[in-house]
PDB file of C-alpha atoms in Angstrom:
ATOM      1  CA  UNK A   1     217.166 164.862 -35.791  1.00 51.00           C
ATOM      2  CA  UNK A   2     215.053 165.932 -33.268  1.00 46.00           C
ATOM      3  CA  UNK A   3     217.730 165.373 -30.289  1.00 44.00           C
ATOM      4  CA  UNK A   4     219.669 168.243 -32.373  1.00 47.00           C
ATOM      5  CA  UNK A   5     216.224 170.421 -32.233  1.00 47.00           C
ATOM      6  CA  UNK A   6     215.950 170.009 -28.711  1.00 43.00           C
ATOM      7  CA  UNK A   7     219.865 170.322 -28.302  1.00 44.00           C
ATOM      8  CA  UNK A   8     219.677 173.766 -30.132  1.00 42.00           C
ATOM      9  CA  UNK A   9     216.622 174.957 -27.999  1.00 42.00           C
ATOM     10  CA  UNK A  10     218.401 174.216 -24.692  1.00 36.00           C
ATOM     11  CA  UNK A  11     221.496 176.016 -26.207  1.00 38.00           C
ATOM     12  CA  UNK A  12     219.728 178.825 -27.204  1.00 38.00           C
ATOM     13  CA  UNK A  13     217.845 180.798 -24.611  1.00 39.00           C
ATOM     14  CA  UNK A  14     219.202 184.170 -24.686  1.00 38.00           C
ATOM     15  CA  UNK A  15     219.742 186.002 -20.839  1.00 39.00           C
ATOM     16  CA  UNK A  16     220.964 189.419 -21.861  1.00 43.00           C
ATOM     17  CA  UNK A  17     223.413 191.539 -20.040  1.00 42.00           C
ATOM     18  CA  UNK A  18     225.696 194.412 -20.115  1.00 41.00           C
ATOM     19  CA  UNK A  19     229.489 193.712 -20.026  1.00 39.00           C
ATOM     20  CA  UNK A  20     231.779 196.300 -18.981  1.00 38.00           C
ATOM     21  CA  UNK A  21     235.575 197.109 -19.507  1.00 40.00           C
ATOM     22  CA  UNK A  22     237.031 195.615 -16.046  1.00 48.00           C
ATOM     23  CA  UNK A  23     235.543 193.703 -12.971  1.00 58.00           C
ATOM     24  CA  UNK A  24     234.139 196.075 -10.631  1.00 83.00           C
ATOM     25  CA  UNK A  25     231.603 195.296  -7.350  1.00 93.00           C
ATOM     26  CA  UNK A  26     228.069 195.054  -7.230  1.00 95.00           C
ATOM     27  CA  UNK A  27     226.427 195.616  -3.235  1.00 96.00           C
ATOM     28  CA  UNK A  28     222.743 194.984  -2.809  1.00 96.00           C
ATOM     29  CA  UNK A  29     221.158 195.943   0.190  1.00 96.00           C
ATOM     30  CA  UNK A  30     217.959 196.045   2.257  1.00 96.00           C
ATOM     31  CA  UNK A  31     215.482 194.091   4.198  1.00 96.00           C
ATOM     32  CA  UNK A  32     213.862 190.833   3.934  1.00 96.00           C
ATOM     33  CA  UNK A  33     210.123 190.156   5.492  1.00 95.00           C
ATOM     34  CA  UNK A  34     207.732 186.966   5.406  1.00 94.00           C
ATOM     35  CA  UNK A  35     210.755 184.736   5.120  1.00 92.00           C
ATOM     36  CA  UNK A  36     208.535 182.425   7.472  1.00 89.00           C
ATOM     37  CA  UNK A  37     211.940 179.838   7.835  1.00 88.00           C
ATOM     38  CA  UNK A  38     212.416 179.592   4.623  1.00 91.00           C
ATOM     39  CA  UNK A  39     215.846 179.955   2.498  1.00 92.00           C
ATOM     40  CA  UNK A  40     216.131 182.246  -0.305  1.00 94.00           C
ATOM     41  CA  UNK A  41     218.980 181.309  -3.077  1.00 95.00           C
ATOM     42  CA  UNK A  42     220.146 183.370  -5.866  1.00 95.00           C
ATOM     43  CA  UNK A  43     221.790 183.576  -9.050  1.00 93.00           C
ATOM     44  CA  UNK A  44     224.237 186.665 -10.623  1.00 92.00           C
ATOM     45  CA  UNK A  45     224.936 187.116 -14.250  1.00 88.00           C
ATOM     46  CA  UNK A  46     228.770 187.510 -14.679  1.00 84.00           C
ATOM     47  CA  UNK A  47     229.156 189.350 -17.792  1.00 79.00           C
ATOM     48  CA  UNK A  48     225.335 189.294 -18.740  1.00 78.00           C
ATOM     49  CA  UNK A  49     225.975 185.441 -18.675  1.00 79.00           C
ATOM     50  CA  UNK A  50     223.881 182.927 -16.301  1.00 80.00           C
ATOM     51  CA  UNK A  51     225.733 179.843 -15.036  1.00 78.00           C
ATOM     52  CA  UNK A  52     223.001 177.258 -14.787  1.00 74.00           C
ATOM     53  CA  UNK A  53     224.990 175.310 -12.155  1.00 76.00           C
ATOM     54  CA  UNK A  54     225.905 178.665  -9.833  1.00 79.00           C
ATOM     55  CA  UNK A  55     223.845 179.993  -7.227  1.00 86.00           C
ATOM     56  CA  UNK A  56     224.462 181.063  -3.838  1.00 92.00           C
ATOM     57  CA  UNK A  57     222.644 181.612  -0.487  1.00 93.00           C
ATOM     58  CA  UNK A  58     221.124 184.584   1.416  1.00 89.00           C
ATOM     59  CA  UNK A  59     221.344 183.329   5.379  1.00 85.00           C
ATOM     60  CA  UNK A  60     219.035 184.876   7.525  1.00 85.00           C
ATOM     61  CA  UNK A  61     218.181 183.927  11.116  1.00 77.00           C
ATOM     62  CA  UNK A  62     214.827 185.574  10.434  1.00 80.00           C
ATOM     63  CA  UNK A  63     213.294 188.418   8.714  1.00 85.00           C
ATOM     64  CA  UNK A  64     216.204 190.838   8.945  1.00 91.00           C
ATOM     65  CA  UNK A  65     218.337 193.106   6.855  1.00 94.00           C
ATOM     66  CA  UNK A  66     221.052 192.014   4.354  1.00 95.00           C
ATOM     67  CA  UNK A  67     223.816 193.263   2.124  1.00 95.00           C
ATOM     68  CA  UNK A  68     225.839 191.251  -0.194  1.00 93.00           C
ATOM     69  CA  UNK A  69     228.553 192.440  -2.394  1.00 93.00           C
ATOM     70  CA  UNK A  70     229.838 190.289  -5.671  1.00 88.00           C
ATOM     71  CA  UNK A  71     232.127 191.482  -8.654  1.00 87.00           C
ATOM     72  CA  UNK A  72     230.990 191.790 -12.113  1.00 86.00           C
ATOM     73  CA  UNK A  73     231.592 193.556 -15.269  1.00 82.00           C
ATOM     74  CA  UNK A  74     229.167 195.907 -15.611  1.00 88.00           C
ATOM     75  CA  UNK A  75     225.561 195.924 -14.760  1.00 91.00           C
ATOM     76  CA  UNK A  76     224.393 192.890 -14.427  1.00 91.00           C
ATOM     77  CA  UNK A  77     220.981 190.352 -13.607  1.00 92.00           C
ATOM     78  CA  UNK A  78     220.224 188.725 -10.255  1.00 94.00           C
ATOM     79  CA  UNK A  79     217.610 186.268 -10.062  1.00 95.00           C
ATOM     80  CA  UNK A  80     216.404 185.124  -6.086  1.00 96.00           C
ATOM     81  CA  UNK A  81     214.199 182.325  -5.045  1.00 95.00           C
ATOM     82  CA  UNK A  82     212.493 180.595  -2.281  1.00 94.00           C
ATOM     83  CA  UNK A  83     214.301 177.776  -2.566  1.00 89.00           C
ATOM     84  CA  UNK A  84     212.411 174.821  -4.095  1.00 86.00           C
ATOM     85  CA  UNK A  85     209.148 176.813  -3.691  1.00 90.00           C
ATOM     86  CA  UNK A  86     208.876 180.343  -5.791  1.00 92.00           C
ATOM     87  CA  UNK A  87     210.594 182.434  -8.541  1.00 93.00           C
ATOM     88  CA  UNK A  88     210.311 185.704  -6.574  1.00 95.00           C
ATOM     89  CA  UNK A  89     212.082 188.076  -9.507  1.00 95.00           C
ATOM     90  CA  UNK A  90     214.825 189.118 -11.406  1.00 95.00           C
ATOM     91  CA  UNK A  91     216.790 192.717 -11.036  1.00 96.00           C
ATOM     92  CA  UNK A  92     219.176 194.292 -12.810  1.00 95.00           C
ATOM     93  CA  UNK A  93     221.798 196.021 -10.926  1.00 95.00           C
ATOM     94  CA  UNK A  94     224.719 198.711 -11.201  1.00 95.00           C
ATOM     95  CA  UNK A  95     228.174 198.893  -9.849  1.00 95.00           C
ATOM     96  CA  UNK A  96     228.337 200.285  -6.472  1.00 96.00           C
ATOM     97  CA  UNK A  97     225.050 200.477  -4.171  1.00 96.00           C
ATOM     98  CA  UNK A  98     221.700 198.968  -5.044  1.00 97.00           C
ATOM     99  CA  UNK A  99     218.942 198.799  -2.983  1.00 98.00           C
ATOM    100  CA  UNK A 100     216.589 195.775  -2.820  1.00 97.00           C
ATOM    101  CA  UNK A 101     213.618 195.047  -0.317  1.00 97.00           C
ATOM    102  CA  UNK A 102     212.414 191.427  -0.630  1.00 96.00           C
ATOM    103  CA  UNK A 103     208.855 190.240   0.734  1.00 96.00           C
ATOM    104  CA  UNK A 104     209.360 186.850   0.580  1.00 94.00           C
ATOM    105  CA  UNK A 105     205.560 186.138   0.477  1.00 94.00           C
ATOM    106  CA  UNK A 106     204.885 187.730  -2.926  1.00 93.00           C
ATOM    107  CA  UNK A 107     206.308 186.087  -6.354  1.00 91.00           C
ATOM    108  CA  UNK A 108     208.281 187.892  -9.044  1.00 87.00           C
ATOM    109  CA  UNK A 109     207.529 191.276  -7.836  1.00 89.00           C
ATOM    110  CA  UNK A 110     211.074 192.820  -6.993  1.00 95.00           C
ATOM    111  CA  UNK A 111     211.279 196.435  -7.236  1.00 94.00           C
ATOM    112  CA  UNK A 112     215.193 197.628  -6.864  1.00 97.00           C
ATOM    113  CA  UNK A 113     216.236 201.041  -6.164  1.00 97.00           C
ATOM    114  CA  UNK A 114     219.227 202.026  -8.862  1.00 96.00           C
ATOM    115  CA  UNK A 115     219.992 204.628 -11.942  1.00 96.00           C
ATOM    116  CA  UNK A 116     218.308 201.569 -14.333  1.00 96.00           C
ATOM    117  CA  UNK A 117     214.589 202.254 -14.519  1.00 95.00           C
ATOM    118  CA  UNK A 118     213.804 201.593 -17.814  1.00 95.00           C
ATOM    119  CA  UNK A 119     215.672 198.448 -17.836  1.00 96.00           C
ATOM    120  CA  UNK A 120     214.612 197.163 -14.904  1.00 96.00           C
ATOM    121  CA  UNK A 121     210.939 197.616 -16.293  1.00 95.00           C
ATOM    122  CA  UNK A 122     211.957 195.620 -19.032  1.00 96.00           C
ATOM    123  CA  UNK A 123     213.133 192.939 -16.891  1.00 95.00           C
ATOM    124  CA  UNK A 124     209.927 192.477 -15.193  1.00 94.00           C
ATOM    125  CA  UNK A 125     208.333 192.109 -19.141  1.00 95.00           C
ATOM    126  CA  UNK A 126     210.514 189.428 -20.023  1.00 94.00           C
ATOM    127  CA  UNK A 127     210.267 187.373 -16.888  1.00 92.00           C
ATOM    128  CA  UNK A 128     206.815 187.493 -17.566  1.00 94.00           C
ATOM    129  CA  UNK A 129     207.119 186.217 -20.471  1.00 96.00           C
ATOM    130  CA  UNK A 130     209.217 183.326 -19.777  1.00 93.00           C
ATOM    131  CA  UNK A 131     206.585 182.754 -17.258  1.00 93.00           C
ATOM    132  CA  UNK A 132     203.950 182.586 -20.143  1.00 96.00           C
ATOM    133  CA  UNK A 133     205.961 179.657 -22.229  1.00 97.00           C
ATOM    134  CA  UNK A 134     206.736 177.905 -18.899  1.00 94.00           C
ATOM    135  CA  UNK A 135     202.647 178.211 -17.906  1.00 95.00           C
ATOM    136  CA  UNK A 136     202.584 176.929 -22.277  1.00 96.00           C
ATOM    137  CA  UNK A 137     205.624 174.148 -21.832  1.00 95.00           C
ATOM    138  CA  UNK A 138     203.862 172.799 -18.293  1.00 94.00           C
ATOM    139  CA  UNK A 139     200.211 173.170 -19.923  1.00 93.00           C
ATOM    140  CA  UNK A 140     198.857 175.742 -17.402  1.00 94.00           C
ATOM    141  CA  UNK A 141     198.048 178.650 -19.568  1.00 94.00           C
ATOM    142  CA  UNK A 142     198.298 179.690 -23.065  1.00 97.00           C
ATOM    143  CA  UNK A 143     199.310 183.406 -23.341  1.00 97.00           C
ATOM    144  CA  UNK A 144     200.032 182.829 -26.920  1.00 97.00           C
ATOM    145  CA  UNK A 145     196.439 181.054 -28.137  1.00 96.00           C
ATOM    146  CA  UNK A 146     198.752 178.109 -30.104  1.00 97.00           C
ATOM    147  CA  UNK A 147     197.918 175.417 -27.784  1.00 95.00           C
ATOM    148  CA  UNK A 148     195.235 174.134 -30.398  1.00 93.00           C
ATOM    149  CA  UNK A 149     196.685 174.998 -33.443  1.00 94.00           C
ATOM    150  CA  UNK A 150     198.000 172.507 -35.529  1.00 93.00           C
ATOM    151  CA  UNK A 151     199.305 174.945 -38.306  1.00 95.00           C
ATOM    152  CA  UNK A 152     202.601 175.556 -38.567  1.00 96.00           C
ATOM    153  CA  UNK A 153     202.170 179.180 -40.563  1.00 97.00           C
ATOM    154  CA  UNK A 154     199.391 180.268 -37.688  1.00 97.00           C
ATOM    155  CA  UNK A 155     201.609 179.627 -34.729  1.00 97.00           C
ATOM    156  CA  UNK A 156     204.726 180.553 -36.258  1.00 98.00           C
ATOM    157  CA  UNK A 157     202.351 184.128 -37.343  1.00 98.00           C
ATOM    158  CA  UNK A 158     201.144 184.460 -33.756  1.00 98.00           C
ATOM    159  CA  UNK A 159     204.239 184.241 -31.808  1.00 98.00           C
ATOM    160  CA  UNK A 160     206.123 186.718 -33.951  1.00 98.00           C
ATOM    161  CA  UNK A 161     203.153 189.292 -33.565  1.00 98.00           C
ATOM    162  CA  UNK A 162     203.531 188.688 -30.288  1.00 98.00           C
ATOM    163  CA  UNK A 163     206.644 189.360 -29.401  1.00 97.00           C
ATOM    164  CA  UNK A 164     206.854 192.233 -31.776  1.00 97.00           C
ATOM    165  CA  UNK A 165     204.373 193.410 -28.861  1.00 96.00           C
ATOM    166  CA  UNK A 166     206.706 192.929 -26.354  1.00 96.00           C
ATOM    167  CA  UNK A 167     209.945 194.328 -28.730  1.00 96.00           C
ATOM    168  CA  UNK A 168     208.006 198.274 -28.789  1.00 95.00           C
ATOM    169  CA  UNK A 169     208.664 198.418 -25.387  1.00 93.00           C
ATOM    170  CA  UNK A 170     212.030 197.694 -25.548  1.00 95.00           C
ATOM    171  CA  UNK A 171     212.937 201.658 -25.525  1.00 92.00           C
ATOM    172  CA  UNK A 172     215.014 204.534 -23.405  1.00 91.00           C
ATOM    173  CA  UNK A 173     217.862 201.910 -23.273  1.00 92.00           C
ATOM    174  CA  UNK A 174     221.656 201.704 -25.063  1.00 89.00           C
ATOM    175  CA  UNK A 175     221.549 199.477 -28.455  1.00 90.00           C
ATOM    176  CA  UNK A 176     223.324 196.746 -26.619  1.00 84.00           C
ATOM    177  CA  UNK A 177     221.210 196.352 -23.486  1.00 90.00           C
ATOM    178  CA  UNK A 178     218.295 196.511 -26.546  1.00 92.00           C
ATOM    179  CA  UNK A 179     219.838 193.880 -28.821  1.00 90.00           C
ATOM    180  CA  UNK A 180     220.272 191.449 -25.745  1.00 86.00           C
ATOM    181  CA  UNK A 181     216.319 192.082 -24.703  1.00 92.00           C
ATOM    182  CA  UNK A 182     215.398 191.639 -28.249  1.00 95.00           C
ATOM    183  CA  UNK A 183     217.102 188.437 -28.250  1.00 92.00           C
ATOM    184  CA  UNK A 184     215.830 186.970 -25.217  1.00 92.00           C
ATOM    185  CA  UNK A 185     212.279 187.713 -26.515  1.00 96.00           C
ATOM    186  CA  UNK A 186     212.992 185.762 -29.495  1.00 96.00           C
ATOM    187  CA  UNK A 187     214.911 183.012 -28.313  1.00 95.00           C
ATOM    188  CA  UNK A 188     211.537 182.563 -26.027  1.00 96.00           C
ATOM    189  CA  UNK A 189     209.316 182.741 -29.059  1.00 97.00           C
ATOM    190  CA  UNK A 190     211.498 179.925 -30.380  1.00 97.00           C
ATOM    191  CA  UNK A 191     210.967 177.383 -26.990  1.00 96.00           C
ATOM    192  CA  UNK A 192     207.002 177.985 -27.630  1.00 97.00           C
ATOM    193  CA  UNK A 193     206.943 176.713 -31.064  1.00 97.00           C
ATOM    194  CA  UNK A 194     209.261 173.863 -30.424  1.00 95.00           C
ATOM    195  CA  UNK A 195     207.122 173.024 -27.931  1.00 95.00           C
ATOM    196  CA  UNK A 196     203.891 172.475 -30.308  1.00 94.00           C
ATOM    197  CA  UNK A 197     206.234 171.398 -32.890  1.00 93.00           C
ATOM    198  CA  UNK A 198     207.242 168.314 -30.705  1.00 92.00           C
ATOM    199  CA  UNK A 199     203.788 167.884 -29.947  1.00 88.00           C
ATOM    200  CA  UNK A 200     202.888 167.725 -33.554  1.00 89.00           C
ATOM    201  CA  UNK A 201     206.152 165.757 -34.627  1.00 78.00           C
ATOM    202  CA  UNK A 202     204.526 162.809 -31.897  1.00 77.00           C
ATOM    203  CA  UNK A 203     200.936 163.002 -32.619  1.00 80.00           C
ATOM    204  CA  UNK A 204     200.732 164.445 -36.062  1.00 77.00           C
ATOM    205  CA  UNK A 205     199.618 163.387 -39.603  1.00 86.00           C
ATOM    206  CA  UNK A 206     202.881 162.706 -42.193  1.00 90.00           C
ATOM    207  CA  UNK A 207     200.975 165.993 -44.133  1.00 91.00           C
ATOM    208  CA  UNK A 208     200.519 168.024 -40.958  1.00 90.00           C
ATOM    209  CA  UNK A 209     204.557 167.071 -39.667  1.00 91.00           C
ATOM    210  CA  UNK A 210     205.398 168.059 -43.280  1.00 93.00           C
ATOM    211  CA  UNK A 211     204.391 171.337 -42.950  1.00 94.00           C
ATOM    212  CA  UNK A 212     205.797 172.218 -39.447  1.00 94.00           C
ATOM    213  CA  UNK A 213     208.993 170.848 -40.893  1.00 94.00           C
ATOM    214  CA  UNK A 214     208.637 173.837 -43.945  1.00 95.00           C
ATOM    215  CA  UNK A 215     208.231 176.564 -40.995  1.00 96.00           C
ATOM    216  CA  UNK A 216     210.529 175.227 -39.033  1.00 94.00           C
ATOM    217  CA  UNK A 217     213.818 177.029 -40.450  1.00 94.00           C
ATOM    218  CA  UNK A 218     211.755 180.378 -40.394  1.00 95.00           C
ATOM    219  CA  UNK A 219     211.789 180.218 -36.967  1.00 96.00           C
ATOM    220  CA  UNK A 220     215.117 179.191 -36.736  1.00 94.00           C
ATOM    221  CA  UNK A 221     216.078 182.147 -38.726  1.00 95.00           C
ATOM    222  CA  UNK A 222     213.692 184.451 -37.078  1.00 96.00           C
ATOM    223  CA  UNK A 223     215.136 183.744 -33.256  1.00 94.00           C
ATOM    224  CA  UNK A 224     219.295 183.884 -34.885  1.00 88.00           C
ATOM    225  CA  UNK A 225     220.640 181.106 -32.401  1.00 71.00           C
ATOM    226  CA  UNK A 226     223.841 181.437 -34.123  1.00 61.00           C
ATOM    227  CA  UNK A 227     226.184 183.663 -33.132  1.00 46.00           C
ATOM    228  CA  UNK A 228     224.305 184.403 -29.623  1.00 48.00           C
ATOM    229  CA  UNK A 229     225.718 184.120 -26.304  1.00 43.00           C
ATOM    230  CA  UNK A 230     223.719 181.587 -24.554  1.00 41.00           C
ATOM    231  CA  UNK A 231     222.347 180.838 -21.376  1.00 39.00           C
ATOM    232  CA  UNK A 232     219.409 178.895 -19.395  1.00 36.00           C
ATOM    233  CA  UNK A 233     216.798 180.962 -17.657  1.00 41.00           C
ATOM    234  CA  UNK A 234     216.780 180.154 -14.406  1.00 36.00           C
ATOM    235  CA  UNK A 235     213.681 180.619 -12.662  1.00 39.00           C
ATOM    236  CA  UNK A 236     212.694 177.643 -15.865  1.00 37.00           C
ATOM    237  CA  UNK A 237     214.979 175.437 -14.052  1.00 34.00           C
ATOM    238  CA  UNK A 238     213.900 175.382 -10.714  1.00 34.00           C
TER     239      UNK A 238
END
Protein backbone atom coordinates (compact mmCIF):
# COMPACT_ATOMS: atom_id res chain seq x y z
CA UNK A 1 0.00 0.00 0.00
CA UNK A 2 2.17 2.62 0.62
CA UNK A 3 4.75 1.67 -2.34
CA UNK A 4 1.49 2.50 -4.57
CA UNK A 5 1.22 6.03 -2.55
CA UNK A 6 4.63 6.81 -3.20
CA UNK A 7 4.37 5.25 -6.82
CA UNK A 8 1.39 7.67 -7.54
CA UNK A 9 3.28 10.75 -6.04
CA UNK A 10 6.36 10.19 -8.25
CA UNK A 11 3.87 9.72 -11.20
CA UNK A 12 2.11 12.63 -10.55
CA UNK A 13 3.96 15.91 -10.52
CA UNK A 14 2.41 18.00 -13.06
CA UNK A 15 5.14 20.31 -15.43
CA UNK A 16 2.73 22.24 -17.59
CA UNK A 17 3.25 23.28 -21.12
CA UNK A 18 1.77 24.51 -24.25
CA UNK A 19 1.62 22.08 -27.25
CA UNK A 20 1.27 23.38 -30.60
CA UNK A 21 -0.02 22.02 -34.04
CA UNK A 22 3.53 21.04 -35.71
CA UNK A 23 7.27 21.05 -34.56
CA UNK A 24 8.67 24.35 -35.03
CA UNK A 25 12.30 25.87 -33.51
CA UNK A 26 12.97 27.44 -30.41
CA UNK A 27 16.62 29.83 -30.42
CA UNK A 28 17.73 31.24 -27.12
CA UNK A 29 20.31 33.65 -27.05
CA UNK A 30 22.58 35.89 -24.96
CA UNK A 31 25.43 36.04 -22.60
CA UNK A 32 26.66 34.08 -19.78
CA UNK A 33 28.84 35.80 -16.75
CA UNK A 34 30.31 34.32 -13.35
CA UNK A 35 30.51 30.91 -14.94
CA UNK A 36 33.84 30.76 -12.78
CA UNK A 37 34.72 27.05 -14.75
CA UNK A 38 31.83 25.72 -14.09
CA UNK A 39 29.29 23.73 -16.56
CA UNK A 40 25.81 24.70 -16.91
CA UNK A 41 23.27 21.75 -18.15
CA UNK A 42 19.77 22.10 -19.17
CA UNK A 43 16.57 20.58 -19.72
CA UNK A 44 13.62 21.48 -22.63
CA UNK A 45 10.04 20.50 -22.33
CA UNK A 46 8.99 18.81 -25.66
CA UNK A 47 5.39 19.27 -25.82
CA UNK A 48 5.05 20.85 -22.23
CA UNK A 49 6.51 17.37 -21.21
CA UNK A 50 9.93 16.99 -19.08
CA UNK A 51 12.03 13.89 -19.77
CA UNK A 52 13.62 13.18 -16.43
CA UNK A 53 16.51 11.32 -18.12
CA UNK A 54 17.21 14.28 -20.99
CA UNK A 55 19.35 17.12 -20.55
CA UNK A 56 21.95 18.63 -22.53
CA UNK A 57 25.04 20.92 -22.20
CA UNK A 58 25.82 24.64 -22.69
CA UNK A 59 29.90 24.60 -23.54
CA UNK A 60 31.56 27.61 -22.84
CA UNK A 61 35.32 28.25 -22.79
CA UNK A 62 34.50 31.07 -20.38
CA UNK A 63 32.03 33.70 -19.73
CA UNK A 64 30.93 34.32 -23.30
CA UNK A 65 27.86 34.56 -25.45
CA UNK A 66 25.64 31.62 -26.58
CA UNK A 67 22.76 30.67 -28.81
CA UNK A 68 21.16 27.37 -29.02
CA UNK A 69 18.33 26.40 -31.19
CA UNK A 70 16.00 23.08 -30.42
CA UNK A 71 12.52 22.10 -31.99
CA UNK A 72 9.39 21.96 -30.11
CA UNK A 73 5.75 22.24 -30.41
CA UNK A 74 4.85 25.28 -29.20
CA UNK A 75 6.09 27.31 -26.36
CA UNK A 76 7.72 25.47 -24.20
CA UNK A 77 9.90 25.29 -20.46
CA UNK A 78 13.69 25.26 -20.14
CA UNK A 79 15.16 24.58 -16.93
CA UNK A 80 19.39 25.33 -16.61
CA UNK A 81 21.71 24.40 -13.87
CA UNK A 82 25.12 24.59 -12.51
CA UNK A 83 25.72 21.29 -12.81
CA UNK A 84 25.71 19.36 -9.51
CA UNK A 85 25.74 22.73 -7.65
CA UNK A 86 22.49 25.19 -8.25
CA UNK A 87 18.95 25.30 -9.77
CA UNK A 88 19.52 28.68 -11.47
CA UNK A 89 15.69 28.95 -13.09
CA UNK A 90 13.19 27.92 -15.32
CA UNK A 91 11.88 30.02 -18.61
CA UNK A 92 9.34 29.65 -20.78
CA UNK A 93 10.05 30.31 -24.31
CA UNK A 94 8.37 31.01 -27.85
CA UNK A 95 9.08 29.83 -31.30
CA UNK A 96 11.61 31.83 -33.03
CA UNK A 97 14.06 34.25 -30.97
CA UNK A 98 14.29 34.42 -27.21
CA UNK A 99 16.60 36.21 -25.38
CA UNK A 100 18.23 34.93 -22.15
CA UNK A 101 21.18 36.49 -20.05
CA UNK A 102 22.46 34.01 -17.42
CA UNK A 103 24.63 35.17 -14.28
CA UNK A 104 25.73 32.08 -13.26
CA UNK A 105 26.41 33.34 -9.67
CA UNK A 106 22.78 34.04 -8.73
CA UNK A 107 20.10 31.03 -8.25
CA UNK A 108 16.68 30.80 -9.89
CA UNK A 109 16.58 34.29 -11.00
CA UNK A 110 16.29 34.05 -14.94
CA UNK A 111 14.64 36.86 -16.54
CA UNK A 112 14.00 36.02 -20.51
CA UNK A 113 13.19 38.51 -23.03
CA UNK A 114 9.95 37.10 -25.20
CA UNK A 115 6.03 38.01 -26.02
CA UNK A 116 5.25 35.66 -22.59
CA UNK A 117 5.31 38.00 -19.62
CA UNK A 118 2.66 36.93 -17.68
CA UNK A 119 3.61 33.41 -17.98
CA UNK A 120 6.92 33.69 -17.42
CA UNK A 121 5.96 35.49 -14.03
CA UNK A 122 4.10 32.58 -13.26
CA UNK A 123 6.93 30.38 -13.80
CA UNK A 124 9.08 32.06 -11.36
CA UNK A 125 5.83 31.44 -8.66
CA UNK A 126 5.77 27.91 -9.16
CA UNK A 127 9.46 27.21 -9.04
CA UNK A 128 9.25 28.82 -5.91
CA UNK A 129 7.05 26.82 -4.78
CA UNK A 130 8.53 23.59 -5.59
CA UNK A 131 11.39 25.12 -3.85
CA UNK A 132 9.17 25.48 -0.65
CA UNK A 133 8.14 21.49 -0.54
CA UNK A 134 11.75 20.59 -1.48
CA UNK A 135 13.08 23.14 1.61
CA UNK A 136 9.59 20.89 3.50
CA UNK A 137 10.67 17.23 1.91
CA UNK A 138 14.66 17.97 2.92
CA UNK A 139 13.50 19.62 6.40
CA UNK A 140 14.99 23.11 5.74
CA UNK A 141 11.99 25.30 5.88
CA UNK A 142 8.37 25.07 6.28
CA UNK A 143 6.55 27.55 3.96
CA UNK A 144 3.41 25.73 4.65
CA UNK A 145 3.45 25.70 8.83
CA UNK A 146 2.49 21.58 8.65
CA UNK A 147 5.76 20.42 9.79
CA UNK A 148 4.22 19.96 13.41
CA UNK A 149 0.92 19.11 12.71
CA UNK A 150 -0.20 15.83 13.24
CA UNK A 151 -3.84 16.42 11.94
CA UNK A 152 -4.75 15.23 8.93
CA UNK A 153 -7.92 17.87 8.40
CA UNK A 154 -5.35 20.94 9.48
CA UNK A 155 -2.69 20.14 6.95
CA UNK A 156 -4.86 18.94 4.34
CA UNK A 157 -6.91 22.76 5.23
CA UNK A 158 -3.61 24.62 5.06
CA UNK A 159 -2.15 23.46 1.91
CA UNK A 160 -5.32 23.97 -0.10
CA UNK A 161 -5.57 27.67 1.27
CA UNK A 162 -2.39 27.89 0.22
CA UNK A 163 -2.25 27.16 -3.00
CA UNK A 164 -5.56 28.76 -3.66
CA UNK A 165 -3.02 31.77 -2.89
CA UNK A 166 -0.86 30.92 -5.44
CA UNK A 167 -3.99 29.81 -8.10
CA UNK A 168 -5.32 34.00 -8.04
CA UNK A 169 -2.35 34.74 -9.69
CA UNK A 170 -2.66 32.44 -12.23
CA UNK A 171 -4.29 35.27 -14.66
CA UNK A 172 -3.74 37.20 -18.27
CA UNK A 173 -2.98 33.67 -19.67
CA UNK A 174 -5.04 31.13 -22.31
CA UNK A 175 -7.26 28.41 -20.29
CA UNK A 176 -4.76 25.79 -21.23
CA UNK A 177 -1.47 27.38 -20.19
CA UNK A 178 -3.94 28.10 -16.83
CA UNK A 179 -5.20 24.54 -16.39
CA UNK A 180 -1.51 23.17 -16.68
CA UNK A 181 -0.29 25.94 -13.85
CA UNK A 182 -3.23 25.04 -11.82
CA UNK A 183 -2.22 21.56 -11.96
CA UNK A 184 1.28 21.82 -11.16
CA UNK A 185 0.28 23.82 -8.03
CA UNK A 186 -1.78 21.04 -6.94
CA UNK A 187 0.11 18.15 -7.81
CA UNK A 188 2.81 20.08 -5.40
CA UNK A 189 0.27 20.48 -2.66
CA UNK A 190 -0.14 16.72 -2.98
CA UNK A 191 4.01 15.82 -2.48
CA UNK A 192 3.71 18.10 0.87
CA UNK A 193 1.08 16.12 2.47
CA UNK A 194 2.46 12.81 1.47
CA UNK A 195 5.34 13.87 2.91
CA UNK A 196 3.81 14.35 6.62
CA UNK A 197 1.56 11.59 5.83
CA UNK A 198 4.61 9.15 5.58
CA UNK A 199 5.93 10.71 8.51
CA UNK A 200 2.81 10.02 10.42
CA UNK A 201 2.17 6.49 8.75
CA UNK A 202 6.01 5.62 10.55
CA UNK A 203 5.75 7.35 13.78
CA UNK A 204 2.07 7.69 14.38
CA UNK A 205 -0.60 6.38 16.84
CA UNK A 206 -3.13 3.49 15.09
CA UNK A 207 -5.92 6.60 15.95
CA UNK A 208 -3.75 9.38 14.55
CA UNK A 209 -2.73 6.96 11.09
CA UNK A 210 -6.52 6.36 11.04
CA UNK A 211 -7.36 9.65 10.45
CA UNK A 212 -4.69 10.65 7.82
CA UNK A 213 -5.90 7.55 6.08
CA UNK A 214 -9.79 9.34 6.06
CA UNK A 215 -8.10 12.61 4.40
CA UNK A 216 -6.09 10.92 2.39
CA UNK A 217 -8.51 10.38 -0.76
CA UNK A 218 -9.49 14.18 -0.39
CA UNK A 219 -6.30 14.98 -1.38
CA UNK A 220 -6.13 12.56 -3.88
CA UNK A 221 -9.22 13.97 -5.34
CA UNK A 222 -8.29 17.50 -4.73
CA UNK A 223 -4.72 17.27 -6.83
CA UNK A 224 -6.80 14.88 -9.97
CA UNK A 225 -3.64 12.62 -10.72
CA UNK A 226 -5.76 10.83 -13.10
CA UNK A 227 -6.02 11.79 -16.33
CA UNK A 228 -2.86 14.30 -16.07
CA UNK A 229 0.09 14.29 -18.16
CA UNK A 230 2.93 13.68 -15.92
CA UNK A 231 6.30 14.62 -15.38
CA UNK A 232 9.25 15.02 -12.64
CA UNK A 233 10.38 18.49 -11.77
CA UNK A 234 13.66 18.74 -12.39
CA UNK A 235 15.48 21.13 -10.44
CA UNK A 236 13.84 18.28 -7.40
CA UNK A 237 16.05 15.84 -8.99
CA UNK A 238 19.26 17.25 -9.04
Amino acid sequence: MKNQRLGCVLAGIAIFGLTGCSPESITLEGKVSNLSGNTIVYRPTMDGIYNATQRDTLFLQADSTYRITFPSKGNEKISFYIYGQKYLGTVYAEPGKNVLDIDASLENSLSIENTLANENEIVKELSRLQGEVFNLRARRGDAFQVAKDTVASSVYQKLTDYASGIEQKINGVDDVFKKRAVQDVRMQMLLAFMNQYFGIDYLGTEETKKEWEAVYPEMLAYADISGRRMSFPTHLLM
